């Protein structure tokens, strides 16, 4: 993971390196550091902990420069302490790195044998030492030194280098990890993502695998792996920098939860045309040619895939499976050219998902990306892209991106079912009308947030929480549990209601809170029976249901949150919202760092 930034300018860069790192902190926040070249010498400052700690250090001991690199770290090799923070600096070079060098140990051994000492436990320091050797011993020029070093490395990396004696020249390269270049007036930029560049420049391009960029304040020259000068497509960024602020909210997560009615309206406005009865979608694979759908993602995105499996099989009658990206390619799955593979990812940069996508591309051209970041690696490597249009999501816990993933998957589901004549025009119209209800339903739930806050008090003294759902709400129970553990550090597990009696019921006693999702539906009574079994064992049930469900559950528990009644197919989207609020308010009670929970990062760019 980690975020890297580089600026070459005719103006001082340190403040802007920090601004850039602020935008990149979602990629890791274990430590941060910057390096510049000033009066021909490399100077640097780094600090363990969040970016604020580096900022304080720089206030006490400022550094200057017209060229600089910066890094925010998610620890892979070595603890999150200052020695392991980037940049890694030698006499002639400073480097920042995002990724993992898999064969670093063999180089480290060889260098140690030559008497070269290491300060850190990182894989990255090896790169700095290898480049230093090339420059000082083999007398290579900096670009050549980097190129020869990179050739030997295995793993994934995005790297940015500055060099002693060079105040207007940096080198950037990548393999596996993303890297974007930004073009300014008398200055140029490098960053792990285009979003952070949007505060400096609207014109960007993306480096391709093994590209090298030689960057000065006036010029960027890109070389491919064979050393040929190449040009890469330019893109214009439309991100409004205002989107990157918390506005009136305390946390990005809170803002992202509360903006869902508006965001969902925008998504509906994009994909449903004016008459509201027709879809206006990006180009998508031919429905009639699809024999099977395989949905792939990680974490919350995987739970979207699981929900979609229920939808695709029941409405479109297409055999569908949902796969964890990190497992998929290592278990020799059978993929055929008639399969449609759908990769779901908020960031579009998740290494496990990219790995699965590259594996799948060997078997089929039917690769569809459902991503929130439209210029991400997953989008660029797919044949079709269906954007979730949720806008930038900064909080580590995925909220609006999840509901928009569900929305887009449901729209795709309706399109496939309609194209395959599995539903009539009337049924399609009713489904679309149902979707149009969502912004209102979301607002209704959000207006009752105080009631959810009260329910959360039930968790504060417990060590663990169970989430139960049946049928299409089972994946939502899994998502609710993930959200809670991720930001409140409370242990939580999601189960299919019917599975409780096959083991987890042993956990139930009077200290165990259990969040049950049970609106009126074809499985309502079955789940109610499961919940009676919990009550008989004195479990503390917190029930999320609708009006009819509430009437039928009044003897079950007093802790009920009533959601508006809606069609069955909307419940996964709707019931996600109170679970996001439960996680958020519990985390507030516990005093955890909601937007940057420990050990996590927003974009998981390592396997
Ligand atoms: O960017 P992606 O959607 O590919 O990320 C996948 C997961 O890492 C992500 O959903 C993670 O589980 C979230 N932090 C959950 O809130």
Coordinates of N, CA and C and ligand atoms in Angstrom, one line a residue, residues 253 297-303 344-353 370-373 378 393 395-399 401-402 405 479 482-483 486-487 597 600-604, ligand 1:
X253 N -16.4 9.5 7.2 CA -17.4 8.4 7.1 C -18.8 8.9 7.4
X297 N -14.4 -9.9 -5.9 CA -14.0 -8.6 -5.2 C -13.4 -9.0 -3.9
X298 N -13.1 -8.0 -3.1 CA -12.5 -8.3 -1.7 C -13.3 -7.5 -0.7
X299 N -13.4 -7.9 0.5 CA -14.0 -7.2 1.6 C -15.4 -6.8 1.3
X300 N -15.7 -5.5 1.5 CA -17.1 -5.1 1.2 C -17.5 -5.3 -0.2
X301 N -16.5 -5.1 -1.1 CA -16.9 -5.3 -2.6 C -17.3 -6.7 -2.8
X302 N -16.7 -7.7 -2.1 CA -17.1 -9.1 -2.2 C -18.5 -9.3 -1.7
X303 N -18.9 -8.5 -0.7 CA -20.3 -8.7 -0.2 C -21.3 -8.1 -1.3
X344 N -15.5 -6.1 -9.0 CA -16.1 -5.0 -8.3 C -15.1 -4.5 -7.3
X345 N -14.9 -3.2 -7.4 CA -13.9 -2.5 -6.5 C -14.1 -1.0 -6.4
X346 N -14.1 -0.5 -5.2 CA -14.2 0.9 -5.1 C -13.0 1.6 -5.7
X347 N -11.8 1.3 -5.2 CA -10.6 2.0 -5.6 C -10.2 1.6 -7.0
X348 N -10.5 0.4 -7.4 CA -10.0 -0.1 -8.7 C -8.5 -0.4 -8.6
X349 N -7.9 -0.4 -7.4 CA -6.5 -0.6 -7.3 C -6.1 -1.8 -6.4
X350 N -7.1 -2.5 -5.9 CA -6.9 -3.6 -5.0 C -6.1 -4.7 -5.7
X351 N -4.9 -5.0 -5.1 CA -3.9 -5.9 -5.7 C -4.5 -7.3 -5.9
X352 N -5.3 -7.8 -4.9 CA -5.9 -9.1 -5.1 C -6.8 -9.2 -6.3
X353 N -7.6 -8.1 -6.4 CA -8.6 -8.1 -7.5 C -7.9 -7.9 -8.9
X370 N -16.7 -3.0 -12.3 CA -17.6 -2.1 -11.6 C -16.8 -1.3 -10.6
X371 N -16.4 -0.1 -10.9 CA -15.4 0.6 -10.0 C -16.0 2.0 -9.7
X372 N -15.4 2.6 -8.7 CA -15.8 3.9 -8.3 C -14.8 4.9 -8.9
X373 N -13.5 4.5 -9.1 CA -12.5 5.3 -9.6 C -12.3 5.0 -11.1
X378 N -8.0 -1.2 -12.5 CA -9.0 -2.3 -12.9 C -9.8 -1.8 -14.0
X393 N -14.5 8.5 -2.1 CA -14.8 7.9 -0.7 C -13.4 7.9 0.0
X395 N -13.2 7.9 3.8 CA -13.2 7.1 5.0 C -12.8 5.7 4.6
X396 N -12.0 5.1 5.5 CA -11.5 3.7 5.2 C -12.7 2.7 5.1
X397 N -13.7 2.9 5.9 CA -14.8 2.0 5.9 C -15.7 2.4 4.6
X398 N -15.9 1.4 3.8 CA -16.7 1.7 2.6 C -18.2 1.8 3.0
X399 N -18.8 2.9 2.6 CA -20.2 3.1 2.9 C -21.0 3.4 1.6
X401 N -19.9 3.9 -1.3 CA -19.4 3.1 -2.5 C -20.1 1.8 -2.5
X402 N -20.3 1.2 -1.3 CA -21.0 -0.1 -1.3 C -22.4 0.0 -1.8
X405 N -22.4 0.4 -5.4 CA -22.1 -0.9 -6.1 C -23.3 -1.7 -6.2
X479 N -21.6 -7.9 5.9 CA -21.1 -6.6 5.7 C -21.2 -5.8 7.0
X482 N -18.5 -6.8 9.3 CA -17.2 -6.3 8.9 C -17.0 -4.8 9.2
X483 N -18.1 -4.0 9.0 CA -18.1 -2.6 9.2 C -17.8 -2.3 10.7
X486 N -14.2 -3.4 11.8 CA -13.2 -2.5 11.1 C -13.0 -1.2 11.9
X487 N -14.0 -0.5 12.3 CA -13.8 0.8 12.8 C -14.0 0.9 14.4
X597 N -8.9 3.8 10.8 CA -8.8 2.8 11.9 C -7.4 2.1 11.8
X600 N -5.2 -0.5 9.1 CA -5.9 -0.6 7.8 C -5.5 0.5 6.8
X601 N -5.9 0.4 5.6 CA -5.7 1.5 4.6 C -6.8 1.4 3.6
X602 N -7.1 2.5 3.0 CA -8.3 2.5 2.1 C -8.1 1.7 0.9
X603 N -6.9 1.7 0.3 CA -6.6 1.1 -0.9 C -5.6 0.0 -0.7
X604 N -5.9 -1.3 -0.9 CA -5.0 -2.4 -0.5 C -4.2 -2.8 -1.7
Ligands
LIG1 O1 -11.2 -0.7 -3.2 P1 -11.9 -2.0 -3.1 O2 -13.4 -1.9 -3.1 O3 -11.3 -3.0 -4.0 O4 -11.5 -2.5 -1.6 C1 -11.8 -3.8 -1.2 C2 -11.7 -3.9 0.3 O5 -10.4 -3.7 0.7 C3 -12.6 -2.9 1.0 O6 -14.0 -3.0 0.6 C4 -12.5 -3.1 2.5 O7 -13.1 -4.3 2.9 C5 -13.2 -1.9 3.2 N1 -12.3 -1.2 4.1 C6 -14.4 -2.3 4.0 O8 -15.1 -1.2 4.5

